[in-house]
Amino acid sequence: MSENERRPRPRASLEVLRAEARQELDTVVHDRLLLGEDPWAFMEELPTVDELVVYLLRAEAIETNGGQRASAAREYRVLRQIALTHPELTQTVWRMLGEHGWAPNSQASRTS
């Protein structure tokens, strides 16, 4: 892999990230409809546009870290940084932290 391939791409604006996420979700919905799936059965299981943006930004952070999955503490810091960098995603980030168990436990947060 060349040096240029390893460098993360420049950060796009939140509007661009949301447009990319919306296009990706539209493609998933279209494909599932073509397979004959009932949208009432699968729409609730798909992530929201903002959730998909958070997943994309998280994936970039994992890639920047050499592809290694983050520890729970680093996962929390990465997601917290996403919320700080993109304040419009703050509610989504905090909801995802709780839903996925990525939030630090209360004991750890009291000691840091």
PDB file of C-alpha atoms in Angstrom:
ATOM      1  CA  MET A   1       0.000   0.000   0.000  1.00  0.00           C
ATOM      2  CA  SER A   2       1.418   3.378  -0.970  1.00  0.00           C
ATOM      3  CA  GLU A   3       1.705   6.290   1.424  1.00  0.00           C
ATOM      4  CA  ASN A   4      -1.105   8.143  -0.390  1.00  0.00           C
ATOM      5  CA  GLU A   5      -3.482   5.184   0.049  1.00  0.00           C
ATOM      6  CA  ARG A   6      -2.894   5.150   3.807  1.00  0.00           C
ATOM      7  CA  ARG A   7      -3.605   8.820   4.353  1.00  0.00           C
ATOM      8  CA  PRO A   8      -7.162   9.577   5.439  1.00  0.00           C
ATOM      9  CA  ARG A   9      -9.151  11.596   2.959  1.00  0.00           C
ATOM     10  CA  PRO A  10      -9.723  15.235   3.832  1.00  0.00           C
ATOM     11  CA  ARG A  11     -12.748  15.685   6.019  1.00  0.00           C
ATOM     12  CA  ALA A  12     -15.874  16.546   4.100  1.00  0.00           C
ATOM     13  CA  SER A  13     -18.440  18.939   5.483  1.00  0.00           C
ATOM     14  CA  LEU A  14     -21.316  17.531   7.482  1.00  0.00           C
ATOM     15  CA  GLU A  15     -23.679  18.384   4.630  1.00  0.00           C
ATOM     16  CA  VAL A  16     -21.612  16.296   2.206  1.00  0.00           C
ATOM     17  CA  LEU A  17     -21.366  13.428   4.690  1.00  0.00           C
ATOM     18  CA  ARG A  18     -25.123  13.505   5.199  1.00  0.00           C
ATOM     19  CA  ALA A  19     -25.723  13.530   1.431  1.00  0.00           C
ATOM     20  CA  GLU A  20     -23.423  10.515   1.002  1.00  0.00           C
ATOM     21  CA  ALA A  21     -25.168   8.697   3.860  1.00  0.00           C
ATOM     22  CA  ARG A  22     -28.610   9.505   2.436  1.00  0.00           C
ATOM     23  CA  GLN A  23     -27.535   8.142  -0.952  1.00  0.00           C
ATOM     24  CA  GLU A  24     -26.202   4.966   0.677  1.00  0.00           C
ATOM     25  CA  LEU A  25     -29.431   4.442   2.616  1.00  0.00           C
ATOM     26  CA  ASP A  26     -31.515   5.091  -0.498  1.00  0.00           C
ATOM     27  CA  THR A  27     -29.495   2.415  -2.305  1.00  0.00           C
ATOM     28  CA  VAL A  28     -30.031  -0.089   0.508  1.00  0.00           C
ATOM     29  CA  VAL A  29     -33.776   0.588   0.551  1.00  0.00           C
ATOM     30  CA  HIS A  30     -33.982   0.301  -3.239  1.00  0.00           C
ATOM     31  CA  ASP A  31     -32.079  -3.009  -3.245  1.00  0.00           C
ATOM     32  CA  ARG A  32     -34.242  -4.480  -0.511  1.00  0.00           C
ATOM     33  CA  LEU A  33     -37.408  -3.394  -2.305  1.00  0.00           C
ATOM     34  CA  LEU A  34     -36.140  -5.047  -5.493  1.00  0.00           C
ATOM     35  CA  LEU A  35     -35.676  -8.243  -3.479  1.00  0.00           C
ATOM     36  CA  GLY A  36     -39.365  -8.055  -2.594  1.00  0.00           C
ATOM     37  CA  GLU A  37     -38.940  -7.151   1.065  1.00  0.00           C
ATOM     38  CA  ASP A  38     -41.720  -5.272   2.807  1.00  0.00           C
ATOM     39  CA  PRO A  39     -40.522  -1.777   3.803  1.00  0.00           C
ATOM     40  CA  TRP A  40     -42.676  -1.941   6.940  1.00  0.00           C
ATOM     41  CA  ALA A  41     -40.585  -4.917   8.001  1.00  0.00           C
ATOM     42  CA  PHE A  42     -37.109  -3.453   7.530  1.00  0.00           C
ATOM     43  CA  MET A  43     -37.191   0.354   7.681  1.00  0.00           C
ATOM     44  CA  GLU A  44     -36.906   0.527  11.480  1.00  0.00           C
ATOM     45  CA  GLU A  45     -33.768  -1.623  11.491  1.00  0.00           C
ATOM     46  CA  LEU A  46     -31.872   0.746   9.184  1.00  0.00           C
ATOM     47  CA  PRO A  47     -29.697   3.432  10.760  1.00  0.00           C
ATOM     48  CA  THR A  48     -30.697   7.063  10.428  1.00  0.00           C
ATOM     49  CA  VAL A  49     -28.681   9.336   8.164  1.00  0.00           C
ATOM     50  CA  ASP A  50     -26.879  10.849  11.174  1.00  0.00           C
ATOM     51  CA  GLU A  51     -26.159   7.401  12.647  1.00  0.00           C
ATOM     52  CA  LEU A  52     -24.620   6.343   9.357  1.00  0.00           C
ATOM     53  CA  VAL A  53     -22.505   9.522   9.324  1.00  0.00           C
ATOM     54  CA  VAL A  54     -21.256   8.694  12.838  1.00  0.00           C
ATOM     55  CA  TYR A  55     -20.434   5.126  11.720  1.00  0.00           C
ATOM     56  CA  LEU A  56     -18.519   6.511   8.720  1.00  0.00           C
ATOM     57  CA  LEU A  57     -16.526   8.948  10.871  1.00  0.00           C
ATOM     58  CA  ARG A  58     -15.867   6.176  13.404  1.00  0.00           C
ATOM     59  CA  ALA A  59     -14.630   3.909  10.600  1.00  0.00           C
ATOM     60  CA  GLU A  60     -12.242   6.651   9.448  1.00  0.00           C
ATOM     61  CA  ALA A  61     -10.869   6.872  12.991  1.00  0.00           C
ATOM     62  CA  ILE A  62     -10.373   3.076  13.097  1.00  0.00           C
ATOM     63  CA  GLU A  63      -8.625   3.190   9.717  1.00  0.00           C
ATOM     64  CA  THR A  64      -6.379   6.017  10.923  1.00  0.00           C
ATOM     65  CA  ASN A  65      -5.479   3.819  13.911  1.00  0.00           C
ATOM     66  CA  GLY A  66      -4.064   1.146  11.605  1.00  0.00           C
ATOM     67  CA  GLY A  67      -7.366  -0.715  11.355  1.00  0.00           C
ATOM     68  CA  GLN A  68      -7.241  -1.820  14.973  1.00  0.00           C
ATOM     69  CA  ARG A  69     -10.509  -1.822  16.863  1.00  0.00           C
ATOM     70  CA  ALA A  70     -10.501   0.662  19.686  1.00  0.00           C
ATOM     71  CA  SER A  71     -10.587  -0.114  23.370  1.00  0.00           C
ATOM     72  CA  ALA A  72     -13.737   0.985  25.173  1.00  0.00           C
ATOM     73  CA  ALA A  73     -11.989   4.124  26.430  1.00  0.00           C
ATOM     74  CA  ARG A  74     -10.683   5.052  22.967  1.00  0.00           C
ATOM     75  CA  GLU A  75     -14.086   4.278  21.424  1.00  0.00           C
ATOM     76  CA  TYR A  76     -15.638   6.753  23.843  1.00  0.00           C
ATOM     77  CA  ARG A  77     -13.004   9.401  23.034  1.00  0.00           C
ATOM     78  CA  VAL A  78     -13.443   8.923  19.270  1.00  0.00           C
ATOM     79  CA  LEU A  79     -17.203   9.288  19.478  1.00  0.00           C
ATOM     80  CA  ARG A  80     -16.934  12.217  21.873  1.00  0.00           C
ATOM     81  CA  GLN A  81     -14.569  13.906  19.406  1.00  0.00           C
ATOM     82  CA  ILE A  82     -17.100  13.350  16.606  1.00  0.00           C
ATOM     83  CA  ALA A  83     -19.709  15.113  18.734  1.00  0.00           C
ATOM     84  CA  LEU A  84     -17.326  17.986  19.483  1.00  0.00           C
ATOM     85  CA  THR A  85     -16.292  18.349  15.833  1.00  0.00           C
ATOM     86  CA  HIS A  86     -19.887  18.118  14.556  1.00  0.00           C
ATOM     87  CA  PRO A  87     -22.188  19.534  17.261  1.00  0.00           C
ATOM     88  CA  GLU A  88     -25.234  18.700  15.124  1.00  0.00           C
ATOM     89  CA  LEU A  89     -24.421  15.008  15.710  1.00  0.00           C
ATOM     90  CA  THR A  90     -24.143  15.292  19.501  1.00  0.00           C
ATOM     91  CA  GLN A  91     -27.553  13.795  20.318  1.00  0.00           C
ATOM     92  CA  THR A  92     -26.995  10.955  17.877  1.00  0.00           C
ATOM     93  CA  VAL A  93     -23.533  10.221  19.295  1.00  0.00           C
ATOM     94  CA  TRP A  94     -24.751  10.127  22.892  1.00  0.00           C
ATOM     95  CA  ARG A  95     -27.724   7.937  21.976  1.00  0.00           C
ATOM     96  CA  MET A  96     -25.409   5.544  20.133  1.00  0.00           C
ATOM     97  CA  LEU A  97     -22.990   5.473  23.056  1.00  0.00           C
ATOM     98  CA  GLY A  98     -25.799   4.272  25.289  1.00  0.00           C
ATOM     99  CA  GLU A  99     -27.440   1.895  22.817  1.00  0.00           C
ATOM    100  CA  HIS A 100     -24.209   0.133  21.860  1.00  0.00           C
ATOM    101  CA  GLY A 101     -22.728   0.066  25.345  1.00  0.00           C
ATOM    102  CA  TRP A 102     -19.851   2.285  24.256  1.00  0.00           C
ATOM    103  CA  ALA A 103     -20.369   4.749  27.105  1.00  0.00           C
ATOM    104  CA  PRO A 104     -17.893   4.324  29.946  1.00  0.00           C
ATOM    105  CA  ASN A 105     -19.340   2.778  33.051  1.00  0.00           C
ATOM    106  CA  SER A 106     -20.221   5.142  35.845  1.00  0.00           C
ATOM    107  CA  GLN A 107     -17.296   4.012  38.020  1.00  0.00           C
ATOM    108  CA  ALA A 108     -14.746   4.758  35.286  1.00  0.00           C
ATOM    109  CA  SER A 109     -16.248   8.150  34.529  1.00  0.00           C
ATOM    110  CA  ARG A 110     -16.009   9.174  38.211  1.00  0.00           C
ATOM    111  CA  THR A 111     -12.301   8.386  38.346  1.00  0.00           C
ATOM    112  CA  SER A 112     -11.275  10.201  35.157  1.00  0.00           C
TER     113      SER A 112
END
